[in-house]
PDB file of C-alpha atoms in Angstrom:
ATOM      1  CA  MET A  52      42.651 -16.615-138.847  1.00  0.00           C
ATOM      2  CA  SER A  53      43.326 -13.434-136.218  1.00  0.00           C
ATOM      3  CA  GLU A  54      42.947 -13.752-132.564  1.00  0.00           C
ATOM      4  CA  ALA A  55      39.510 -11.385-132.795  1.00  0.00           C
ATOM      5  CA  GLU A  56      38.229 -14.109-135.459  1.00  0.00           C
ATOM      6  CA  GLU A  57      38.979 -17.014-133.436  1.00  0.00           C
ATOM      7  CA  LEU A  58      37.303 -15.418-130.476  1.00  0.00           C
ATOM      8  CA  ARG A  59      34.319 -14.740-132.160  1.00  0.00           C
ATOM      9  CA  ALA A  60      34.129 -18.279-133.508  1.00  0.00           C
ATOM     10  CA  TRP A  61      34.471 -19.568-129.968  1.00  0.00           C
ATOM     11  CA  VAL A  62      31.530 -17.466-128.672  1.00  0.00           C
ATOM     12  CA  GLU A  63      29.504 -18.459-131.474  1.00  0.00           C
ATOM     13  CA  ARG A  64      29.851 -21.946-130.578  1.00  0.00           C
ATOM     14  CA  THR A  65      29.090 -21.335-126.938  1.00  0.00           C
ATOM     15  CA  GLN A  66      25.861 -19.802-127.615  1.00  0.00           C
ATOM     16  CA  GLY A  67      23.060 -21.761-126.534  1.00  0.00           C
ATOM     17  CA  LEU A  68      25.253 -23.875-123.984  1.00  0.00           C
ATOM     18  CA  ASP A  69      24.402 -24.000-120.408  1.00  0.00           C
ATOM     19  CA  ALA A  70      27.227 -23.097-117.763  1.00  0.00           C
ATOM     20  CA  ALA A  71      28.278 -26.758-117.319  1.00  0.00           C
ATOM     21  CA  GLN A  72      28.749 -27.337-121.141  1.00  0.00           C
ATOM     22  CA  VAL A  73      30.603 -23.991-121.197  1.00  0.00           C
ATOM     23  CA  ALA A  74      33.022 -24.966-118.215  1.00  0.00           C
ATOM     24  CA  GLY A  75      33.490 -27.880-119.960  1.00  0.00           C
ATOM     25  CA  LEU A  76      34.568 -26.493-123.288  1.00  0.00           C
ATOM     26  CA  VAL A  77      36.894 -24.135-121.201  1.00  0.00           C
ATOM     27  CA  ARG A  78      38.682 -27.053-119.732  1.00  0.00           C
ATOM     28  CA  GLN A  79      39.025 -28.745-122.997  1.00  0.00           C
ATOM     29  CA  VAL A  80      40.706 -25.562-124.510  1.00  0.00           C
ATOM     30  CA  GLU A  81      43.029 -25.324-121.437  1.00  0.00           C
ATOM     31  CA  ALA A  82      43.989 -29.075-121.884  1.00  0.00           C
ATOM     32  CA  GLU A  83      44.786 -28.388-125.386  1.00  0.00           C
ATOM     33  CA  ALA A  84      46.705 -25.277-124.662  1.00  0.00           C
ATOM     34  CA  ALA A  85      48.606 -27.314-122.092  1.00  0.00           C
ATOM     35  CA  ALA A  86      49.335 -30.302-124.317  1.00  0.00           C
ATOM     36  CA  LEU A  87      50.427 -27.534-126.929  1.00  0.00           C
ATOM     37  CA  ARG A  88      52.728 -25.947-124.359  1.00  0.00           C
ATOM     38  CA  GLU A  89      54.285 -29.249-123.196  1.00  0.00           C
ATOM     39  CA  ARG A  90      54.774 -30.426-126.728  1.00  0.00           C
ATOM     40  CA  THR A  91      56.432 -26.970-127.526  1.00  0.00           C
ATOM     41  CA  SER A  92      58.802 -27.265-124.372  1.00  0.00           C
ATOM     42  CA  ALA A  93      59.613 -31.002-125.367  1.00  0.00           C
ATOM     43  CA  GLU A  94      60.522 -29.984-129.085  1.00  0.00           C
ATOM     44  CA  ALA A  95      62.584 -26.844-127.594  1.00  0.00           C
ATOM     45  CA  ALA A  96      64.270 -28.962-125.234  1.00  0.00           C
ATOM     46  CA  GLU A  97      65.099 -31.652-128.202  1.00  0.00           C
ATOM     47  CA  GLU A  98      66.348 -28.848-130.083  1.00  0.00           C
ATOM     48  CA  ALA A  99      68.476 -27.434-127.282  1.00  0.00           C
ATOM     49  CA  GLU A 100      69.894 -30.813-126.988  1.00  0.00           C
ATOM     50  CA  GLU A 101      70.731 -31.188-130.406  1.00  0.00           C
ATOM     51  CA  ILE A 102      72.494 -27.867-130.259  1.00  0.00           C
ATOM     52  CA  LEU A 103      74.368 -28.736-127.355  1.00  0.00           C
ATOM     53  CA  LYS A 104      75.547 -31.936-128.879  1.00  0.00           C
ATOM     54  CA  ASP A 105      76.617 -30.212-132.140  1.00  0.00           C
ATOM     55  CA  ALA A 106      78.278 -27.620-129.956  1.00  0.00           C
ATOM     56  CA  SER A 107      80.153 -30.312-128.148  1.00  0.00           C
ATOM     57  CA  GLU A 108      81.116 -32.053-130.986  1.00  0.00           C
ATOM     58  CA  THR A 109      82.449 -28.744-132.488  1.00  0.00           C
ATOM     59  CA  VAL A 110      84.495 -28.175-129.077  1.00  0.00           C
ATOM     60  CA  LYS A 111      85.899 -31.816-129.364  1.00  0.00           C
ATOM     61  CA  GLY A 112      87.041 -31.424-132.719  1.00  0.00           C
ATOM     62  CA  ILE A 113      88.760 -27.882-131.922  1.00  0.00           C
ATOM     63  CA  LEU A 114      90.471 -29.256-129.062  1.00  0.00           C
ATOM     64  CA  GLY A 115      91.646 -32.449-130.888  1.00  0.00           C
ATOM     65  CA  ASP A 116      92.951 -30.217-133.457  1.00  0.00           C
ATOM     66  CA  ALA A 117      94.647 -28.056-130.888  1.00  0.00           C
ATOM     67  CA  ARG A 118      96.374 -31.105-129.468  1.00  0.00           C
ATOM     68  CA  ARG A 119      97.549 -32.241-132.680  1.00  0.00           C
ATOM     69  CA  THR A 120      98.951 -29.074-133.738  1.00  0.00           C
ATOM     70  CA  ALA A 121     100.580 -28.656-130.086  1.00  0.00           C
ATOM     71  CA  LYS A 122     102.117 -32.206-130.664  1.00  0.00           C
ATOM     72  CA  GLU A 123     103.357 -31.312-134.058  1.00  0.00           C
ATOM     73  CA  THR A 124     104.651 -28.203-132.981  1.00  0.00           C
ATOM     74  CA  GLU A 125     106.524 -30.092-130.209  1.00  0.00           C
ATOM     75  CA  ARG A 126     107.921 -32.673-132.632  1.00  0.00           C
ATOM     76  CA  VAL A 127     108.924 -30.066-134.905  1.00  0.00           C
ATOM     77  CA  ARG A 128     110.789 -28.132-132.013  1.00  0.00           C
ATOM     78  CA  LYS A 129     112.771 -31.294-131.039  1.00  0.00           C
ATOM     79  CA  GLU A 130     113.632 -32.015-134.452  1.00  0.00           C
ATOM     80  CA  ALA A 131     115.130 -28.528-134.959  1.00  0.00           C
ATOM     81  CA  ASP A 132     116.819 -28.822-131.742  1.00  0.00           C
ATOM     82  CA  ARG A 133     118.298 -31.980-132.945  1.00  0.00           C
ATOM     83  CA  HIS A 134     119.322 -30.617-136.414  1.00  0.00           C
ATOM     84  CA  ARG A 135     120.975 -27.525-134.352  1.00  0.00           C
ATOM     85  CA  LYS A 136     122.724 -29.936-132.247  1.00  0.00           C
ATOM     86  CA  ASP A 137     124.151 -32.223-135.166  1.00  0.00           C
ATOM     87  CA  VAL A 138     125.213 -28.930-136.796  1.00  0.00           C
ATOM     88  CA  PHE A 139     126.922 -27.843-133.851  1.00  0.00           C
ATOM     89  CA  ASP A 140     128.840 -31.284-133.221  1.00  0.00           C
ATOM     90  CA  ALA A 141     129.633 -31.400-136.932  1.00  0.00           C
ATOM     91  CA  GLU A 142     131.168 -27.991-136.991  1.00  0.00           C
ATOM     92  CA  ARG A 143     133.086 -29.147-133.636  1.00  0.00           C
ATOM     93  CA  ARG A 144     134.205 -32.155-135.102  1.00  0.00           C
ATOM     94  CA  LEU A 145     135.363 -30.346-138.326  1.00  0.00           C
ATOM     95  CA  ALA A 146     137.427 -27.791-136.244  1.00  0.00           C
ATOM     96  CA  GLU A 147     138.876 -30.665-134.260  1.00  0.00           C
ATOM     97  CA  LEU A 148     139.856 -32.506-137.478  1.00  0.00           C
ATOM     98  CA  GLN A 149     141.455 -29.510-138.816  1.00  0.00           C
ATOM     99  CA  GLY A 150     143.597 -28.905-136.047  1.00  0.00           C
ATOM    100  CA  ARG A 151     144.458 -32.318-135.971  1.00  0.00           C
ATOM    101  CA  ILE A 152     145.473 -32.487-139.345  1.00  0.00           C
ATOM    102  CA  VAL A 153     147.539 -28.989-138.714  1.00  0.00           C
ATOM    103  CA  ASN A 154     149.058 -31.076-135.832  1.00  0.00           C
ATOM    104  CA  ALA A 155     149.828 -34.201-137.665  1.00  0.00           C
ATOM    105  CA  ASP A 156     151.540 -32.225-140.578  1.00  0.00           C
ATOM    106  CA  GLU A 157     153.752 -30.601-138.147  1.00  0.00           C
ATOM    107  CA  THR A 158     154.415 -33.879-136.287  1.00  0.00           C
ATOM    108  CA  ALA A 159     155.272 -35.774-139.712  1.00  0.00           C
ATOM    109  CA  MET A 160     157.641 -32.821-140.647  1.00  0.00           C
ATOM    110  CA  LEU A 161     159.227 -32.958-137.214  1.00  0.00           C
ATOM    111  CA  GLN A 162     159.455 -36.943-137.413  1.00  0.00           C
ATOM    112  CA  GLU A 163     161.102 -36.736-140.693  1.00  0.00           C
ATOM    113  CA  ALA A 164     163.794 -34.413-139.377  1.00  0.00           C
ATOM    114  CA  GLY A 165     164.254 -36.914-136.380  1.00  0.00           C
ATOM    115  CA  ILE A 166     162.384 -34.522-133.913  1.00  0.00           C
ATOM    116  CA  TYR A 167     159.457 -35.874-131.846  1.00  0.00           C
ATOM    117  CA  ALA A 168     156.997 -33.753-130.254  1.00  0.00           C
ATOM    118  CA  TYR A 169     156.223 -34.642-126.663  1.00  0.00           C
ATOM    119  CA  ARG A 170     152.800 -34.079-125.528  1.00  0.00           C
ATOM    120  CA  HIS A 171     153.796 -34.325-121.897  1.00  0.00           C
ATOM    121  CA  ALA A 172     157.033 -32.956-120.642  1.00  0.00           C
ATOM    122  CA  LEU A 173     158.525 -35.365-118.101  1.00  0.00           C
ATOM    123  CA  HIS A 174     162.144 -35.814-117.060  1.00  0.00           C
ATOM    124  CA  ASP A 175     162.538 -39.724-118.225  1.00  0.00           C
ATOM    125  CA  ALA A 176     160.901 -42.915-119.081  1.00  0.00           C
ATOM    126  CA  ILE A 177     160.551 -43.911-115.236  1.00  0.00           C
ATOM    127  CA  ALA A 178     158.514 -40.870-114.614  1.00  0.00           C
ATOM    128  CA  TYR A 179     156.341 -41.579-117.724  1.00  0.00           C
ATOM    129  CA  ARG A 180     155.742 -45.011-116.661  1.00  0.00           C
ATOM    130  CA  SER A 181     154.616 -43.616-113.201  1.00  0.00           C
ATOM    131  CA  ARG A 182     152.315 -41.088-114.765  1.00  0.00           C
ATOM    132  CA  LEU A 183     150.805 -43.922-117.010  1.00  0.00           C
ATOM    133  CA  ASP A 184     150.254 -46.038-114.048  1.00  0.00           C
ATOM    134  CA  THR A 185     148.556 -43.515-112.076  1.00  0.00           C
ATOM    135  CA  LEU A 186     146.294 -42.482-115.304  1.00  0.00           C
ATOM    136  CA  GLN A 187     145.352 -46.167-115.795  1.00  0.00           C
ATOM    137  CA  ASN A 188     144.255 -46.348-112.007  1.00  0.00           C
ATOM    138  CA  GLU A 189     142.096 -43.360-112.602  1.00  0.00           C
ATOM    139  CA  ILE A 190     140.513 -44.974-115.694  1.00  0.00           C
ATOM    140  CA  LYS A 191     139.604 -47.804-114.049  1.00  0.00           C
ATOM    141  CA  ALA A 192     138.057 -45.612-111.061  1.00  0.00           C
ATOM    142  CA  LEU A 193     135.786 -43.770-113.448  1.00  0.00           C
ATOM    143  CA  ALA A 194     134.671 -46.938-115.026  1.00  0.00           C
ATOM    144  CA  ARG A 195     133.712 -48.330-111.573  1.00  0.00           C
ATOM    145  CA  ALA A 196     132.062 -45.137-110.655  1.00  0.00           C
ATOM    146  CA  GLY A 197     129.551 -45.162-113.723  1.00  0.00           C
ATOM    147  CA  ARG A 198     131.470 -42.263-115.252  1.00  0.00           C
ATOM    148  CA  ALA A 199     132.564 -43.744-118.248  1.00  0.00           C
ATOM    149  CA  VAL A 200     129.138 -43.986-120.008  1.00  0.00           C
ATOM    150  CA  GLN A 201     126.314 -41.737-120.272  1.00  0.00           C
ATOM    151  CA  VAL A 202     122.820 -43.386-120.465  1.00  0.00           C
ATOM    152  CA  ALA A 203     119.049 -42.742-120.541  1.00  0.00           C
ATOM    153  CA  THR A 204     117.359 -42.834-117.292  1.00  0.00           C
ATOM    154  CA  ASP A 205     113.821 -42.867-118.360  1.00  0.00           C
ATOM    155  CA  TRP A 206     113.839 -45.980-120.489  1.00  0.00           C
ATOM    156  CA  THR A 207     110.911 -48.694-119.970  1.00  0.00           C
ATOM    157  CA  VAL A 208     110.275 -52.220-121.448  1.00  0.00           C
ATOM    158  CA  ASN A 209     106.697 -53.070-121.405  1.00  0.00           C
ATOM    159  CA  GLY A 210     105.982 -50.088-119.179  1.00  0.00           C
ATOM    160  CA  SER A 211     108.468 -51.473-116.514  1.00  0.00           C
ATOM    161  CA  LYS A 212     111.144 -48.791-115.720  1.00  0.00           C
ATOM    162  CA  ARG A 213     113.006 -51.549-113.786  1.00  0.00           C
ATOM    163  CA  GLU A 214     113.472 -53.893-116.843  1.00  0.00           C
ATOM    164  CA  GLY A 215     114.229 -50.680-118.843  1.00  0.00           C
ATOM    165  CA  GLN A 216     117.142 -49.757-116.754  1.00  0.00           C
ATOM    166  CA  LYS A 217     118.466 -53.368-116.950  1.00  0.00           C
ATOM    167  CA  MET A 218     118.429 -53.348-120.705  1.00  0.00           C
ATOM    168  CA  VAL A 219     119.993 -50.149-120.702  1.00  0.00           C
ATOM    169  CA  ARG A 220     122.694 -51.130-118.204  1.00  0.00           C
ATOM    170  CA  ASP A 221     123.577 -54.457-120.191  1.00  0.00           C
ATOM    171  CA  PHE A 222     123.601 -52.632-123.442  1.00  0.00           C
ATOM    172  CA  SER A 223     126.061 -49.761-122.157  1.00  0.00           C
ATOM    173  CA  LYS A 224     128.402 -52.329-120.682  1.00  0.00           C
ATOM    174  CA  LEU A 225     128.505 -54.044-124.097  1.00  0.00           C
ATOM    175  CA  MET A 226     129.151 -50.538-125.980  1.00  0.00           C
ATOM    176  CA  LEU A 227     131.833 -49.833-123.062  1.00  0.00           C
ATOM    177  CA  ARG A 228     133.557 -53.094-123.399  1.00  0.00           C
ATOM    178  CA  ALA A 229     133.803 -52.553-127.247  1.00  0.00           C
ATOM    179  CA  TYR A 230     135.267 -49.188-126.580  1.00  0.00           C
ATOM    180  CA  ASN A 231     137.778 -50.384-124.295  1.00  0.00           C
ATOM    181  CA  ALA A 232     138.780 -53.107-126.697  1.00  0.00           C
ATOM    182  CA  GLU A 233     139.595 -50.484-129.092  1.00  0.00           C
ATOM    183  CA  ALA A 234     141.621 -48.429-126.571  1.00  0.00           C
ATOM    184  CA  ASP A 235     143.589 -51.270-125.404  1.00  0.00           C
ATOM    185  CA  TYR A 236     144.518 -52.386-128.839  1.00  0.00           C
ATOM    186  CA  ALA A 237     145.902 -48.674-129.598  1.00  0.00           C
ATOM    187  CA  VAL A 238     147.978 -48.808-126.460  1.00  0.00           C
ATOM    188  CA  ARG A 239     149.256 -52.193-127.438  1.00  0.00           C
ATOM    189  CA  SER A 240     150.183 -51.205-131.008  1.00  0.00           C
ATOM    190  CA  MET A 241     151.302 -47.731-130.110  1.00  0.00           C
ATOM    191  CA  ARG A 242     154.286 -46.594-131.893  1.00  0.00           C
ATOM    192  CA  PRO A 243     155.217 -42.854-131.456  1.00  0.00           C
ATOM    193  CA  HIS A 244     154.587 -41.869-135.131  1.00  0.00           C
ATOM    194  CA  ARG A 245     150.967 -43.678-135.085  1.00  0.00           C
ATOM    195  CA  LEU A 246     149.573 -41.533-132.339  1.00  0.00           C
ATOM    196  CA  SER A 247     147.337 -39.362-134.283  1.00  0.00           C
ATOM    197  CA  SER A 248     145.969 -42.115-136.532  1.00  0.00           C
ATOM    198  CA  LEU A 249     145.345 -44.287-133.255  1.00  0.00           C
ATOM    199  CA  VAL A 250     143.698 -41.305-131.549  1.00  0.00           C
ATOM    200  CA  ASP A 251     141.352 -40.638-134.571  1.00  0.00           C
ATOM    201  CA  ARG A 252     140.670 -44.506-134.746  1.00  0.00           C
ATOM    202  CA  LEU A 253     139.612 -44.295-131.152  1.00  0.00           C
ATOM    203  CA  TYR A 254     137.515 -41.262-131.728  1.00  0.00           C
ATOM    204  CA  LYS A 255     135.547 -42.985-134.551  1.00  0.00           C
ATOM    205  CA  SER A 256     134.913 -45.890-132.228  1.00  0.00           C
ATOM    206  CA  ARG A 257     133.318 -43.578-129.764  1.00  0.00           C
ATOM    207  CA  GLU A 258     131.216 -42.146-132.491  1.00  0.00           C
ATOM    208  CA  THR A 259     129.964 -45.343-133.728  1.00  0.00           C
ATOM    209  CA  ILE A 260     129.075 -46.383-130.394  1.00  0.00           C
ATOM    210  CA  ALA A 261     127.052 -43.076-130.110  1.00  0.00           C
ATOM    211  CA  ARG A 262     125.244 -43.876-133.072  1.00  0.00           C
ATOM    212  CA  LEU A 263     124.467 -47.384-132.159  1.00  0.00           C
ATOM    213  CA  GLY A 264     123.123 -46.397-128.713  1.00  0.00           C
ATOM    214  CA  ALA A 265     121.319 -43.101-129.814  1.00  0.00           C
ATOM    215  CA  THR A 266     117.742 -44.505-128.958  1.00  0.00           C
ATOM    216  CA  MET A 267     118.924 -45.272-125.386  1.00  0.00           C
ATOM    217  CA  HIS A 268     121.090 -42.091-125.428  1.00  0.00           C
ATOM    218  CA  ILE A 269     124.108 -44.174-124.925  1.00  0.00           C
ATOM    219  CA  ARG A 270     127.771 -42.425-125.316  1.00  0.00           C
ATOM    220  CA  ILE A 271     131.039 -42.276-123.893  1.00  0.00           C
ATOM    221  CA  THR A 272     131.480 -39.559-121.549  1.00  0.00           C
ATOM    222  CA  ASP A 273     133.915 -36.796-122.514  1.00  0.00           C
ATOM    223  CA  GLU A 274     135.780 -37.372-119.113  1.00  0.00           C
ATOM    224  CA  TYR A 275     136.348 -41.107-119.800  1.00  0.00           C
ATOM    225  CA  HIS A 276     137.304 -40.461-123.605  1.00  0.00           C
ATOM    226  CA  ASN A 277     139.848 -37.651-122.682  1.00  0.00           C
ATOM    227  CA  ALA A 278     141.468 -39.802-119.970  1.00  0.00           C
ATOM    228  CA  ARG A 279     141.730 -42.792-122.511  1.00  0.00           C
ATOM    229  CA  VAL A 280     143.278 -40.273-125.179  1.00  0.00           C
ATOM    230  CA  GLN A 281     145.659 -38.966-122.484  1.00  0.00           C
ATOM    231  CA  GLU A 282     146.743 -42.627-121.886  1.00  0.00           C
ATOM    232  CA  LEU A 283     147.826 -42.967-125.611  1.00  0.00           C
ATOM    233  CA  GLU A 284     149.612 -39.559-125.476  1.00  0.00           C
ATOM    234  CA  LEU A 285     151.632 -40.974-122.479  1.00  0.00           C
ATOM    235  CA  THR A 286     152.248 -44.261-123.907  1.00  0.00           C
ATOM    236  CA  ALA A 287     153.616 -42.756-127.071  1.00  0.00           C
ATOM    237  CA  ASP A 288     155.739 -40.415-124.945  1.00  0.00           C
ATOM    238  CA  PHE A 289     157.049 -43.209-122.827  1.00  0.00           C
ATOM    239  CA  LEU A 290     157.997 -45.204-125.613  1.00  0.00           C
ATOM    240  CA  GLN A 291     159.761 -42.609-127.300  1.00  0.00           C
ATOM    241  CA  LYS A 292     161.679 -41.563-124.192  1.00  0.00           C
ATOM    242  CA  LYS A 293     162.572 -45.200-123.747  1.00  0.00           C
ATOM    243  CA  GLU A 294     164.098 -45.127-127.076  1.00  0.00           C
ATOM    244  CA  GLU A 295     165.845 -42.171-126.442  1.00  0.00           C
ATOM    245  CA  GLU A 296     167.371 -43.337-123.342  1.00  0.00           C
ATOM    246  CA  LYS A 297     168.481 -46.620-124.935  1.00  0.00           C
ATOM    247  CA  GLU A 298     169.926 -44.863-128.025  1.00  0.00           C
ATOM    248  CA  ALA A 299     171.937 -42.844-125.417  1.00  0.00           C
ATOM    249  CA  GLN A 300     172.959 -45.608-123.385  1.00  0.00           C
ATOM    250  CA  ARG A 301     174.302 -47.373-126.843  1.00  0.00           C
ATOM    251  CA  GLU A 302     176.066 -44.083-127.766  1.00  0.00           C
ATOM    252  CA  VAL A 303     177.808 -44.095-124.279  1.00  0.00           C
ATOM    253  CA  ARG A 304     178.980 -47.762-124.673  1.00  0.00           C
ATOM    254  CA  ALA A 305     180.149 -47.030-128.028  1.00  0.00           C
ATOM    255  CA  ARG A 306     182.071 -43.973-126.589  1.00  0.00           C
ATOM    256  CA  GLU A 307     183.539 -46.223-124.048  1.00  0.00           C
ATOM    257  CA  ARG A 308     184.431 -48.951-126.224  1.00  0.00           C
ATOM    258  CA  GLU A 309     186.289 -46.331-128.586  1.00  0.00           C
ATOM    259  CA  GLU A 310     187.880 -44.770-125.761  1.00  0.00           C
ATOM    260  CA  ALA A 311     189.094 -48.201-124.277  1.00  0.00           C
ATOM    261  CA  ALA A 312     190.364 -49.058-127.838  1.00  0.00           C
ATOM    262  CA  VAL A 313     192.443 -45.847-127.840  1.00  0.00           C
ATOM    263  CA  GLN A 314     193.762 -46.400-124.383  1.00  0.00           C
ATOM    264  CA  ARG A 315     195.086 -50.037-125.294  1.00  0.00           C
ATOM    265  CA  GLU A 316     196.592 -48.513-128.333  1.00  0.00           C
ATOM    266  CA  LEU A 317     198.473 -45.770-126.108  1.00  0.00           C
ATOM    267  CA  ASP A 318     199.468 -48.733-123.544  1.00  0.00           C
ATOM    268  CA  ARG A 319     200.941 -50.718-126.487  1.00  0.00           C
ATOM    269  CA  GLN A 320     203.052 -47.984-128.015  1.00  0.00           C
ATOM    270  CA  ARG A 321     204.465 -47.404-124.376  1.00  0.00           C
TER     271      ARG A 321
END
């Protein structure tokens, strides 16, 4: 029904009514219109609320996806960095081993010819012993200063950073003790011709400790490891120099005995 038809119908209904009745009818129509407007507003508000709710859920979903994507991206980046580091370490280790193989071959050839290749050129066994004593004091100082082991600083246990630091400290002491036990064994069992194999054994011990302590980022520092390798080299040099000096002394005594025997024979003939 059009607005004109509705108006015509309303006029027909009001014909014959007095003013009071017409006024009542007008108020009724206004009340119905107000109720209609209120109902329409409530429905519109409810619909708007639903739209906002849907929009909020959509935004939450988008943000959640974005966070998951960012987290996954960060994980992939860290994994890629770790792989690059592993490749770099492997290449460095390969180059080091290749260099050691060449040096070991050269050393073996020299030893077969009765020639020892000194790593540190010092005058005599006393000088090697003095250098060793100084180096061993430096090694102890490194350990006391906490420069022997590198550890994580953000480790926690049950949310406690203090407990985490205690656990890392205890575990790092255990790892350092194992490494030092291997280094001390190498020093005690050192023979000049075994130097390369003992250095490799100590390096493997360091690698094992790094793998076991990877979660807490525990590793023997380069400074400390290099000092202990130098200790092995000086020990081998010291032993070789001491043996050479003993051999020289034996040769001197043998020559003196031979000269004394010759002198006695000359004296007898006179």
